[in-house]
């Protein structure tokens, strides 16, 4: 396809910067979700000024620009829905600074999250946000989706660790928001506007992150229960008793059954619900706290309890939790992963509701996830080759999201709106809130070139 802008775009940059071969275009058309659209060109900037130059060029010509981190999103956020240019941050992947005394790290957006965490660890610092995809996803993508993970119950989500950003605005202006101090009340909280904005308001070209002292020890506990409602009640109880675990992960019957089939039943404790609790801190305190937690869960109805205070044993308990997703995939059914979030008081209601949904639509539902913050991944497990199944899952999803909204929950706690949640955006946000989004978008991207075709 001939595009009048490709030649002048190429002329702006050195060879290898703008790529248009079919394979590269295909590799930049989608993420871990189902949707994909081909861009017309992919650019690989090396520095912020390159990104600014691409945007200046595109803005003048009204060419769509979609940012891409590592392409491991779960909602089609980096899919270039209207074609145009994909800006890949794969080559802006340097850690620029880790300052132990300040507790600050400065990175380019393409740095892989787990690599930054490992570097910080070597200096006895912790970068807490831990999406399950952290070995593959980028910090820029984490900022743009405000990513979270198990540790967010205690430590908060990505937003809580972003001190400052350099952003390339739609017209190519480079601006710094926030700074590198823990407190900073100079002006509006513009960091908060860009974090979670899914590439719709500006392209992040540098990130200043907060690092905290790494706790020297951790301990973990895995408990099984007769059902998810009893386990969910235990979650409430241990929080009310003053414990704030660094992770509190709950899995339901279908998930455990799938794991039994996939890994062998001898590896999975009996019962229809599984709770993983992790605490961190000083060695003496985690050892005594984990004992107290075990007693508390036993009194709350736990069938079996395994505790771990050594690193290798903790990893073994986590190993099982990490296998849940693979076990569900091994069922051969299509896994529609919905990362809904409910107020914690609704946890038991949520498990009861999904059980009813399962019966009503004849679709298996596997729920597991971050019980401590109410962010449960509800996975509809569907055989989409069955006649009528697609329509049934659509109706079930619709009913699920309507109920979540009625409980003052969120239709997405981690992954973002992207394309996957687009149909439910009008239900999730009031007309006034949607109008405000449009006004912010117009102010920052008046020509609507950034990630068009998404929720604003
Ligand atoms: C197996 C699996 C497990 C997952 N587990 C979790 C989890 O536990 N928690 C969680 O939060 N998410 C999870 N996710 C979702 C996903 O990994 C996160 O959303 C992650 O932040 C995406 O990062 P990425 O670099 O892959 O971004 P991409 O997919 O490349 O992009 C995501 C969005 O960010 C925008 N973007 C990317 N870089 C920039 C930039 N520099 N400037 C502006 N916008 C940009 C894109 O346009 C897009 O809208 C999981 C995904 C998978 C596949």
Tab-separated table of C-alpha atoms and ligand atoms in Angstrom:
chain	number	residue	atom	x	y	z
A	1	UNK	CA	0.000	0.000	0.000
A	2	UNK	CA	1.385	3.404	-0.927
A	3	UNK	CA	1.103	6.033	1.761
A	4	UNK	CA	2.165	9.571	0.991
A	5	UNK	CA	3.589	10.051	4.488
A	6	UNK	CA	5.886	7.021	4.623
A	7	UNK	CA	8.674	8.536	2.557
A	8	UNK	CA	8.904	11.829	4.537
A	9	UNK	CA	8.687	9.855	7.821
A	10	UNK	CA	11.591	7.674	6.694
A	11	UNK	CA	13.561	10.731	5.676
A	12	UNK	CA	13.359	12.116	9.211
A	13	UNK	CA	15.290	9.255	10.817
A	14	UNK	CA	18.267	6.960	10.265
A	15	UNK	CA	17.872	3.543	8.599
A	16	UNK	CA	16.174	0.865	10.688
A	17	UNK	CA	14.137	3.388	12.632
A	18	UNK	CA	10.947	3.139	10.573
A	19	UNK	CA	9.997	-0.431	9.655
A	20	UNK	CA	7.225	-1.472	7.274
A	21	UNK	CA	7.851	-5.116	6.363
A	22	UNK	CA	4.830	-7.423	6.662
A	23	UNK	CA	6.279	-9.535	9.475
A	24	UNK	CA	7.058	-6.537	11.701
A	25	UNK	CA	3.644	-5.024	11.051
A	26	UNK	CA	1.983	-8.320	11.997
A	27	UNK	CA	4.110	-8.636	15.150
A	28	UNK	CA	2.896	-5.178	16.231
A	29	UNK	CA	-0.799	-5.655	15.482
A	30	UNK	CA	-2.011	-7.185	18.754
A	31	UNK	CA	-1.266	-8.191	22.342
A	32	UNK	CA	-2.273	-11.132	24.589
A	33	UNK	CA	-5.989	-10.541	23.879
A	34	UNK	CA	-7.895	-11.574	20.741
A	35	UNK	CA	-8.038	-8.368	18.675
A	36	UNK	CA	-5.495	-7.255	16.097
A	37	UNK	CA	-5.175	-4.543	13.438
A	38	UNK	CA	-2.173	-3.928	11.229
A	39	UNK	CA	-0.379	-0.575	11.493
A	40	UNK	CA	1.177	0.991	8.384
A	41	UNK	CA	4.552	1.573	10.031
A	42	UNK	CA	6.376	0.710	13.246
A	43	UNK	CA	8.983	3.111	14.599
A	44	UNK	CA	11.706	2.227	17.096
A	45	UNK	CA	12.827	5.421	18.869
A	46	UNK	CA	16.027	5.446	20.952
A	47	UNK	CA	15.376	8.614	22.937
A	48	UNK	CA	12.609	11.029	23.979
A	49	UNK	CA	13.453	13.510	21.201
A	50	UNK	CA	12.817	10.775	18.595
A	51	UNK	CA	9.347	10.152	20.060
A	52	UNK	CA	8.653	13.905	20.037
A	53	UNK	CA	9.718	14.111	16.366
A	54	UNK	CA	7.366	11.249	15.391
A	55	UNK	CA	4.485	12.931	17.196
A	56	UNK	CA	5.168	16.348	15.634
A	57	UNK	CA	5.151	14.654	12.238
A	58	UNK	CA	1.985	12.629	12.897
A	59	UNK	CA	0.079	15.467	14.519
A	60	UNK	CA	0.600	17.758	11.540
A	61	UNK	CA	-0.811	15.069	9.231
A	62	UNK	CA	-3.412	13.643	11.656
A	63	UNK	CA	-1.872	10.165	11.481
A	64	UNK	CA	-2.936	7.778	14.302
A	65	UNK	CA	-0.129	6.894	16.747
A	66	UNK	CA	-0.356	3.952	19.130
A	67	UNK	CA	2.252	3.315	21.828
A	68	UNK	CA	3.481	-0.207	22.403
A	69	UNK	CA	5.466	-1.408	25.394
A	70	UNK	CA	6.057	-5.147	25.385
A	71	UNK	CA	2.675	-6.030	23.861
A	72	UNK	CA	1.660	-8.181	26.841
A	73	UNK	CA	-1.549	-6.296	27.593
A	74	UNK	CA	-4.717	-8.317	28.184
A	75	UNK	CA	-7.322	-5.974	26.671
A	76	UNK	CA	-6.027	-5.011	23.228
A	77	UNK	CA	-4.824	-1.611	24.520
A	78	UNK	CA	-1.843	-1.393	22.147
A	79	UNK	CA	-3.810	-2.612	19.110
A	80	UNK	CA	-3.543	0.181	16.492
A	81	UNK	CA	-7.286	0.141	15.871
A	82	UNK	CA	-7.136	2.898	13.240
A	83	UNK	CA	-3.833	1.822	11.693
A	84	UNK	CA	-1.155	4.491	11.320
A	85	UNK	CA	2.103	4.412	13.291
A	86	UNK	CA	2.987	2.124	16.185
A	87	UNK	CA	5.690	3.594	18.424
A	88	UNK	CA	7.512	0.629	19.941
A	89	UNK	CA	9.504	1.334	23.102
A	90	UNK	CA	11.456	-1.923	22.770
A	91	UNK	CA	14.709	-0.053	22.126
A	92	UNK	CA	14.219	2.538	24.853
A	93	UNK	CA	15.034	-0.047	27.500
A	94	UNK	CA	17.829	1.358	29.640
A	95	UNK	CA	17.839	1.724	33.415
A	96	UNK	CA	19.298	5.222	33.688
A	97	UNK	CA	19.866	5.433	37.436
A	98	UNK	CA	19.192	3.687	40.723
A	99	UNK	CA	19.988	5.934	43.657
A	100	UNK	CA	20.041	3.963	46.915
A	101	UNK	CA	20.176	6.989	49.208
A	102	UNK	CA	17.246	8.741	47.551
A	103	UNK	CA	15.320	5.472	47.038
A	104	UNK	CA	14.708	6.403	43.414
A	105	UNK	CA	15.116	4.671	40.048
A	106	UNK	CA	14.989	6.359	36.652
A	107	UNK	CA	14.183	4.255	33.596
A	108	UNK	CA	13.309	4.426	29.960
A	109	UNK	CA	9.778	3.036	29.390
A	110	UNK	CA	10.839	-0.130	27.553
A	111	UNK	CA	12.623	-1.647	30.579
A	112	UNK	CA	11.133	-5.021	31.481
A	113	UNK	CA	9.546	-4.844	34.942
A	114	UNK	CA	11.242	-7.935	36.413
A	115	UNK	CA	14.666	-6.749	35.221
A	116	UNK	CA	14.249	-3.466	37.057
A	117	UNK	CA	13.057	-5.336	40.149
A	118	UNK	CA	16.095	-7.633	40.025
A	119	UNK	CA	18.507	-4.679	39.736
A	120	UNK	CA	16.825	-2.953	42.666
A	121	UNK	CA	16.930	-6.194	44.695
A	122	UNK	CA	20.702	-6.407	44.264
A	123	UNK	CA	20.855	-3.044	46.024
A	124	UNK	CA	18.454	-4.268	48.728
A	125	UNK	CA	15.634	-2.132	47.382
A	126	UNK	CA	12.111	-3.192	46.457
A	127	UNK	CA	9.934	-2.074	43.548
A	128	UNK	CA	6.663	-3.639	44.759
A	129	UNK	CA	4.197	-3.651	41.799
A	130	UNK	CA	4.270	-7.245	40.587
A	131	UNK	CA	1.944	-8.033	37.679
A	132	UNK	CA	1.978	-11.749	36.877
A	133	UNK	CA	3.372	-10.768	33.457
A	134	UNK	CA	6.358	-8.953	35.007
A	135	UNK	CA	8.999	-11.061	33.239
A	136	UNK	CA	7.615	-9.916	29.897
A	137	UNK	CA	5.860	-6.564	30.299
A	138	UNK	CA	7.442	-3.104	30.296
A	139	UNK	CA	7.424	-0.380	32.915
A	140	UNK	CA	5.970	2.025	30.330
A	141	UNK	CA	3.071	-0.391	29.791
A	142	UNK	CA	2.691	-0.738	33.579
A	143	UNK	CA	2.479	3.037	33.933
A	144	UNK	CA	-0.012	3.347	31.058
A	145	UNK	CA	-2.255	0.639	32.572
A	146	UNK	CA	-1.526	1.402	36.248
A	147	UNK	CA	-0.620	-2.263	36.660
A	148	UNK	CA	-1.033	-4.144	39.924
A	149	UNK	CA	-0.393	-7.596	41.333
A	150	UNK	CA	-0.554	-9.656	44.552
A	151	UNK	CA	1.728	-7.333	46.539
A	152	UNK	CA	-0.535	-4.338	45.882
A	153	UNK	CA	-2.702	-5.165	48.901
A	154	UNK	CA	0.098	-4.037	51.179
A	155	UNK	CA	2.149	-1.809	48.909
A	156	UNK	CA	-0.251	-0.219	46.416
A	157	UNK	CA	-0.360	-0.169	42.618
A	158	UNK	CA	2.029	1.329	40.037
A	159	UNK	CA	0.619	4.863	40.593
A	160	UNK	CA	1.918	4.773	44.171
A	161	UNK	CA	5.500	4.355	42.899
A	162	UNK	CA	5.590	6.882	40.073
A	163	UNK	CA	7.254	10.047	41.325
A	164	UNK	CA	7.775	11.711	37.975
A	165	UNK	CA	7.346	11.250	34.243
A	166	UNK	CA	8.669	12.729	31.068
A	167	UNK	CA	5.862	12.695	28.520
A	168	UNK	CA	5.784	13.464	24.814
A	169	UNK	CA	2.481	15.224	24.177
A	170	UNK	CA	0.472	14.727	20.986
A	171	UNK	CA	1.998	17.823	19.343
A	172	UNK	CA	5.544	16.669	20.147
A	173	UNK	CA	6.100	18.862	23.214
A	174	UNK	CA	8.259	17.128	25.838
A	175	UNK	CA	7.112	17.871	29.370
A	176	UNK	CA	8.175	16.689	32.819
A	177	UNK	CA	5.472	16.146	35.450
A	178	UNK	CA	6.063	15.303	39.120
A	179	UNK	CA	9.696	15.004	40.184
A	180	UNK	CA	11.995	12.742	42.180
A	181	UNK	CA	10.893	13.484	45.739
A	182	UNK	CA	8.404	11.482	47.787
A	183	UNK	CA	6.303	14.553	48.396
A	184	UNK	CA	5.665	17.198	45.797
A	185	UNK	CA	2.695	19.544	45.832
A	186	UNK	CA	3.803	21.899	43.086
A	187	UNK	CA	0.738	22.170	40.880
A	188	UNK	CA	-1.898	19.642	39.837
A	189	UNK	CA	-1.244	15.899	40.199
A	190	UNK	CA	-0.530	15.525	36.488
A	191	UNK	CA	1.392	12.291	37.086
A	192	UNK	CA	-1.983	10.822	38.049
A	193	UNK	CA	-3.536	11.956	34.760
A	194	UNK	CA	-0.977	10.072	32.684
A	195	UNK	CA	-0.761	6.942	34.852
A	196	UNK	CA	-3.465	4.572	33.616
A	197	UNK	CA	-4.251	6.696	30.546
A	198	UNK	CA	-3.598	3.744	28.165
A	199	UNK	CA	-1.565	5.807	25.703
A	200	UNK	CA	-4.502	8.162	25.011
A	201	UNK	CA	-3.045	11.351	26.490
A	202	UNK	CA	0.699	11.261	25.796
A	203	UNK	CA	3.633	8.892	25.302
A	204	UNK	CA	5.745	8.247	28.381
A	205	UNK	CA	9.440	8.615	27.535
A	206	UNK	CA	11.051	8.440	30.999
A	207	UNK	CA	9.828	7.254	34.392
A	208	UNK	CA	11.111	8.140	37.870
A	209	UNK	CA	10.113	5.424	40.320
A	210	UNK	CA	10.063	5.196	44.058
A	211	UNK	CA	12.021	2.326	45.616
A	212	UNK	CA	11.600	1.171	49.208
A	213	UNK	CA	13.868	-0.866	51.512
A	214	UNK	CA	13.508	-4.571	50.659
A	215	UNK	CA	12.180	-6.509	53.669
A	216	UNK	CA	14.871	-9.095	54.503
A	217	UNK	CA	12.504	-12.011	55.165
A	218	UNK	CA	9.177	-13.457	54.145
A	219	UNK	CA	6.999	-16.353	55.185
A	220	UNK	CA	4.033	-17.954	53.484
A	221	UNK	CA	1.084	-20.101	54.332
A	222	UNK	CA	-1.246	-22.151	52.150
A	223	UNK	CA	-4.597	-23.201	53.570
A	224	UNK	CA	-7.462	-25.150	52.062
A	225	UNK	CA	-11.142	-24.790	52.891
A	226	UNK	CA	-14.436	-26.570	52.276
A	227	UNK	CA	-15.579	-23.711	50.033
A	228	UNK	CA	-14.678	-20.212	48.837
A	229	UNK	CA	-17.185	-18.501	51.119
A	230	UNK	CA	-15.452	-19.854	54.246
A	231	UNK	CA	-12.065	-18.828	52.843
A	232	UNK	CA	-13.379	-15.347	52.003
A	233	UNK	CA	-14.724	-14.981	55.542
A	234	UNK	CA	-11.222	-15.856	56.837
A	235	UNK	CA	-9.746	-13.102	54.649
A	236	UNK	CA	-11.972	-10.552	56.382
A	237	UNK	CA	-11.164	-11.984	59.774
A	238	UNK	CA	-7.384	-11.860	59.470
A	239	UNK	CA	-7.475	-8.267	58.193
A	240	UNK	CA	-9.712	-7.271	61.102
A	241	UNK	CA	-7.237	-8.888	63.479
A	242	UNK	CA	-4.633	-6.361	62.292
A	243	UNK	CA	-2.614	-8.392	59.781
A	244	UNK	CA	-1.700	-6.771	56.483
A	245	UNK	CA	-0.181	-9.563	54.369
A	246	UNK	CA	1.995	-8.772	51.355
A	247	UNK	CA	-0.239	-11.160	49.380
A	248	UNK	CA	-3.596	-12.804	49.990
A	249	UNK	CA	-4.563	-15.034	47.078
A	250	UNK	CA	-7.757	-17.061	46.828
A	251	UNK	CA	-8.696	-19.814	44.358
A	252	UNK	CA	-12.042	-21.586	43.906
A	253	UNK	CA	-13.217	-25.144	43.210
A	254	UNK	CA	-13.014	-25.133	39.406
A	255	UNK	CA	-9.455	-23.771	39.536
A	256	UNK	CA	-8.382	-26.449	42.030
A	257	UNK	CA	-10.051	-29.215	40.027
A	258	UNK	CA	-8.225	-28.051	36.895
A	259	UNK	CA	-4.946	-28.020	38.851
A	260	UNK	CA	-5.637	-31.540	40.169
A	261	UNK	CA	-6.150	-32.785	36.612
A	262	UNK	CA	-3.111	-30.909	35.285
A	263	UNK	CA	-0.597	-31.479	38.098
A	264	UNK	CA	-1.894	-34.599	39.851
A	265	UNK	CA	-4.249	-34.563	42.832
A	266	UNK	CA	-1.447	-35.409	45.301
A	267	UNK	CA	-0.079	-31.857	44.834
A	268	UNK	CA	-3.333	-30.099	45.660
A	269	UNK	CA	-4.747	-30.093	49.202
A	270	UNK	CA	-8.324	-31.324	49.686
A	271	UNK	CA	-11.208	-28.867	49.750
A	272	UNK	CA	-12.855	-26.523	47.271
A	273	UNK	CA	-10.958	-23.325	48.085
A	274	UNK	CA	-7.316	-22.426	48.516
A	275	UNK	CA	-5.832	-19.402	50.247
A	276	UNK	CA	-2.203	-18.311	49.968
A	277	UNK	CA	-0.999	-15.766	52.498
A	278	UNK	CA	2.422	-14.129	52.392
A	279	UNK	CA	3.926	-11.749	54.924
A	280	UNK	CA	7.253	-9.939	54.851
A	281	UNK	CA	9.414	-8.045	57.314
A	282	UNK	CA	12.182	-8.872	59.787
A	283	UNK	CA	12.974	-12.616	60.225
A	284	UNK	CA	11.794	-12.884	63.844
A	285	UNK	CA	8.519	-11.073	63.297
A	286	UNK	CA	7.506	-12.979	60.159
A	287	UNK	CA	8.141	-16.303	61.917
A	288	UNK	CA	5.939	-15.413	64.860
A	289	UNK	CA	3.243	-13.783	62.710
A	290	UNK	CA	2.922	-16.779	60.412
A	291	UNK	CA	2.294	-18.996	63.458
A	292	UNK	CA	-0.443	-16.645	64.643
A	293	UNK	CA	-1.991	-16.607	61.175
A	294	UNK	CA	-2.006	-20.415	61.019
A	295	UNK	CA	-3.891	-20.561	64.331
A	296	UNK	CA	-6.352	-17.969	63.160
A	297	UNK	CA	-7.121	-19.798	59.916
A	298	UNK	CA	-7.426	-23.114	61.702
A	299	UNK	CA	-10.012	-21.596	64.014
A	300	UNK	CA	-11.718	-20.138	60.920
A	301	UNK	CA	-12.253	-23.588	59.372
A	302	UNK	CA	-9.087	-24.383	57.382
A	303	UNK	CA	-8.886	-28.087	56.459
A	304	UNK	CA	-5.138	-28.267	55.817
A	305	UNK	CA	-2.416	-25.692	56.449
A	306	UNK	CA	1.164	-25.610	55.195
A	307	UNK	CA	3.541	-22.935	56.417
A	308	UNK	CA	6.907	-21.922	54.958
A	309	UNK	CA	9.567	-19.684	56.467
A	310	UNK	CA	12.494	-20.601	54.199
A	311	UNK	CA	12.834	-18.993	50.784
A	312	UNK	CA	12.728	-22.309	48.861
A	313	UNK	CA	9.620	-23.466	50.748
A	314	UNK	CA	7.847	-20.147	50.117
A	315	UNK	CA	8.645	-20.511	46.406
A	316	UNK	CA	7.164	-24.034	46.441
A	317	UNK	CA	3.869	-22.681	47.806
A	318	UNK	CA	3.892	-19.911	45.191
A	319	UNK	CA	4.741	-22.479	42.506
A	320	UNK	CA	1.306	-24.017	42.953
A	321	UNK	CA	-0.445	-20.625	42.727
A	322	UNK	CA	1.484	-19.824	39.544
A	323	UNK	CA	0.286	-23.091	37.970
A	324	UNK	CA	-3.398	-22.162	38.271
A	325	UNK	CA	-3.498	-20.189	35.048
A	326	UNK	CA	-1.680	-22.928	33.100
A	327	UNK	CA	-4.006	-25.557	34.604
A	328	UNK	CA	-7.041	-23.633	33.380
A	329	UNK	CA	-5.531	-23.322	29.907
A	330	UNK	CA	-4.813	-27.070	29.916
A	331	UNK	CA	-8.582	-27.750	30.129
A	332	UNK	CA	-8.676	-26.861	26.413
A	333	UNK	CA	-11.519	-24.402	27.048
A	334	UNK	CA	-11.227	-20.727	26.102
A	335	UNK	CA	-10.393	-18.702	29.196
A	336	UNK	CA	-12.077	-15.311	29.269
A	337	UNK	CA	-10.214	-13.574	32.080
A	338	UNK	CA	-12.155	-10.701	33.644
A	339	UNK	CA	-10.157	-8.768	36.247
A	340	UNK	CA	-13.106	-7.303	38.093
A	341	UNK	CA	-12.700	-5.644	41.484
A	342	UNK	CA	-15.327	-5.523	44.230
A	343	UNK	CA	-15.407	-3.816	47.614
A	344	UNK	CA	-13.995	-6.467	49.952
A	345	UNK	CA	-17.317	-6.778	51.796
A	346	UNK	CA	-18.722	-8.291	48.564
A	347	UNK	CA	-16.237	-11.167	48.260
A	348	UNK	CA	-18.635	-13.836	49.540
A	349	UNK	CA	-21.471	-12.334	47.450
A	350	UNK	CA	-19.199	-12.491	44.407
A	351	UNK	CA	-18.501	-16.209	44.810
A	352	UNK	CA	-22.231	-16.895	45.354
A	353	UNK	CA	-23.094	-14.776	42.314
A	354	UNK	CA	-20.627	-16.526	39.988
A	355	UNK	CA	-21.982	-19.905	41.166
A	356	UNK	CA	-25.488	-18.774	40.126
A	357	UNK	CA	-24.177	-17.403	36.826
A	358	UNK	CA	-22.499	-20.737	36.144
A	359	UNK	CA	-25.794	-22.611	36.581
A	360	UNK	CA	-27.884	-20.105	34.662
A	361	UNK	CA	-25.710	-20.032	31.525
A	362	UNK	CA	-24.177	-23.527	31.712
A	363	UNK	CA	-20.647	-22.092	31.590
A	364	UNK	CA	-17.928	-23.163	33.994
A	365	UNK	CA	-16.448	-20.263	35.956
A	366	UNK	CA	-13.041	-20.317	37.620
A	367	UNK	CA	-12.336	-17.493	40.046
A	368	UNK	CA	-8.991	-16.809	41.630
A	369	UNK	CA	-6.902	-13.822	42.502
A	370	UNK	CA	-6.149	-11.054	44.907
A	371	UNK	CA	-8.781	-11.546	47.602
A	372	UNK	CA	-7.225	-8.956	49.885
A	373	UNK	CA	-8.062	-6.090	47.583
A	374	UNK	CA	-11.243	-7.583	46.104
A	375	UNK	CA	-9.577	-8.009	42.683
A	376	UNK	CA	-10.700	-11.495	41.716
A	377	UNK	CA	-10.025	-12.801	38.226
A	378	UNK	CA	-13.324	-14.303	37.130
A	379	UNK	CA	-12.519	-16.659	34.240
A	380	UNK	CA	-15.395	-17.826	32.065
A	381	UNK	CA	-14.257	-21.207	30.775
A	382	UNK	CA	-16.115	-21.711	27.522
A	383	UNK	CA	-16.048	-24.155	24.644
A	384	UNK	CA	-16.600	-21.562	21.948
A	385	UNK	CA	-17.013	-24.254	19.267
A	386	UNK	CA	-20.364	-25.209	20.848
A	387	UNK	CA	-23.345	-23.664	19.015
A	388	UNK	CA	-24.718	-20.651	20.881
A	389	UNK	CA	-21.850	-20.561	23.365
A	390	UNK	CA	-20.490	-17.172	22.233
A	391	UNK	CA	-23.901	-15.532	22.736
A	392	UNK	CA	-24.205	-17.195	26.173
A	393	UNK	CA	-20.799	-15.953	27.327
A	394	UNK	CA	-21.657	-12.435	26.118
A	395	UNK	CA	-24.875	-12.482	28.143
A	396	UNK	CA	-23.100	-13.909	31.191
A	397	UNK	CA	-20.362	-11.254	30.967
A	398	UNK	CA	-22.958	-8.547	30.632
A	399	UNK	CA	-24.760	-9.774	33.735
A	400	UNK	CA	-21.460	-10.076	35.634
A	401	UNK	CA	-20.386	-6.520	34.834
A	402	UNK	CA	-23.822	-5.104	35.608
A	403	UNK	CA	-23.710	-6.716	39.040
A	404	UNK	CA	-20.144	-5.533	39.693
A	405	UNK	CA	-21.148	-1.950	38.860
A	406	UNK	CA	-24.247	-2.249	41.079
A	407	UNK	CA	-21.923	-3.215	43.973
A	408	UNK	CA	-19.796	-0.092	43.321
A	409	UNK	CA	-17.053	-2.322	42.002
A	410	UNK	CA	-14.815	-1.820	38.961
A	411	UNK	CA	-15.101	-3.717	35.662
A	412	UNK	CA	-11.294	-3.758	35.514
A	413	UNK	CA	-8.920	-3.590	38.460
A	414	UNK	CA	-5.670	-4.157	36.580
A	415	UNK	CA	-5.779	-4.677	32.833
A	416	UNK	CA	-7.553	-1.495	31.708
A	417	UNK	CA	-10.384	-0.800	29.264
A	418	UNK	CA	-8.563	-1.232	25.926
A	419	UNK	CA	-10.866	-2.887	23.398
A	420	UNK	CA	-11.970	-5.772	25.611
A	421	UNK	CA	-13.958	-3.677	28.084
A	422	UNK	CA	-15.018	-0.998	25.610
A	423	UNK	CA	-18.658	-2.237	25.365
A	424	UNK	CA	-19.100	-1.740	29.124
A	425	UNK	CA	-17.387	1.655	29.428
A	426	UNK	CA	-20.715	3.562	29.083
A	427	UNK	CA	-22.162	1.523	31.959
A	428	UNK	CA	-19.045	1.851	34.104
A	429	UNK	CA	-18.760	5.643	33.789
A	430	UNK	CA	-21.533	8.219	34.236
A	431	UNK	CA	-22.308	10.650	31.359
A	432	UNK	CA	-20.620	13.434	33.363
A	433	UNK	CA	-17.492	11.333	33.895
A	434	UNK	CA	-17.331	10.381	30.231
A	435	UNK	CA	-17.701	14.040	29.266
A	436	UNK	CA	-14.823	14.927	31.589
A	437	UNK	CA	-12.672	12.266	29.914
A	438	UNK	CA	-13.513	13.807	26.516
A	439	UNK	CA	-12.573	17.284	27.774
A	440	UNK	CA	-9.214	16.069	29.114
A	441	UNK	CA	-8.554	14.193	25.879
A	442	UNK	CA	-9.415	17.285	23.776
A	443	UNK	CA	-7.105	19.451	25.851
A	444	UNK	CA	-4.139	17.105	25.448
A	445	UNK	CA	-4.789	15.565	22.061
A	446	UNK	CA	-7.038	17.960	20.092
A	447	UNK	CA	-6.437	16.175	16.774
A	448	UNK	CA	-7.257	12.804	18.308
A	449	UNK	CA	-4.163	11.037	17.018
A	450	UNK	CA	-3.217	9.089	20.178
A	451	UNK	CA	-4.529	5.526	20.268
A	452	UNK	CA	-7.819	6.376	18.471
A	453	UNK	CA	-10.666	3.853	18.502
A	454	UNK	CA	-10.420	3.264	22.244
A	455	UNK	CA	-12.641	4.393	25.107
A	456	UNK	CA	-12.428	8.199	24.692
B	1	LIG	C1	-0.270	-13.795	31.415
B	1	LIG	C2	-0.574	-12.367	31.769
B	1	LIG	C3	-0.670	-11.994	33.092
B	1	LIG	C4	-0.960	-10.673	33.444
B	1	LIG	N1	-1.014	-10.338	34.752
B	1	LIG	C5	-1.249	-9.062	35.112
B	1	LIG	C6	-1.287	-8.687	36.476
B	1	LIG	O1	-1.108	-9.491	37.382
B	1	LIG	N2	-1.521	-7.385	36.765
B	1	LIG	C7	-1.715	-6.445	35.799
B	1	LIG	O2	-1.894	-5.266	36.122
B	1	LIG	N3	-1.704	-6.789	34.498
B	1	LIG	C8	-1.460	-8.046	34.120
B	1	LIG	N4	-1.436	-8.406	32.811
B	1	LIG	C9	-1.699	-7.375	31.784
B	1	LIG	C10	-0.439	-6.672	31.228
B	1	LIG	O3	0.698	-7.469	31.346
B	1	LIG	C11	-0.231	-5.315	31.875
B	1	LIG	O4	-1.321	-4.497	31.476
B	1	LIG	C12	1.071	-4.630	31.494
B	1	LIG	O5	1.151	-3.412	32.185
B	1	LIG	C13	1.211	-4.383	30.004
B	1	LIG	O6	2.521	-3.927	29.737
B	1	LIG	P1	3.113	-3.968	28.267
B	1	LIG	O7	4.473	-3.393	28.312
B	1	LIG	O8	2.987	-5.330	27.725
B	1	LIG	O9	2.126	-2.941	27.558
B	1	LIG	P2	1.425	-3.023	26.131
B	1	LIG	O10	0.522	-4.207	26.051
B	1	LIG	O11	2.435	-2.860	25.088
B	1	LIG	O12	0.529	-1.706	26.204
B	1	LIG	C14	-0.484	-1.567	27.179
B	1	LIG	C15	-1.077	-0.148	27.074
B	1	LIG	O13	-0.096	0.800	27.449
B	1	LIG	C16	0.139	1.745	26.405
B	1	LIG	N5	1.566	2.058	26.473
B	1	LIG	C17	2.614	1.197	26.457
B	1	LIG	N6	3.777	1.869	26.584
B	1	LIG	C18	3.468	3.181	26.676
B	1	LIG	C19	4.222	4.380	26.819
B	1	LIG	N7	5.555	4.371	26.923
B	1	LIG	N8	3.559	5.556	26.869
B	1	LIG	C20	2.215	5.611	26.774
B	1	LIG	N9	1.443	4.518	26.641
B	1	LIG	C21	2.060	3.310	26.589
B	1	LIG	C22	-0.332	1.048	25.143
B	1	LIG	O14	-0.723	1.964	24.150
B	1	LIG	C23	-1.494	0.234	25.663
B	1	LIG	O15	-2.657	1.036	25.752
B	1	LIG	C24	-1.151	-9.708	32.429
B	1	LIG	C25	-1.037	-10.086	31.083
B	1	LIG	C26	-0.757	-11.384	30.753
B	1	LIG	C27	-0.634	-11.739	29.303
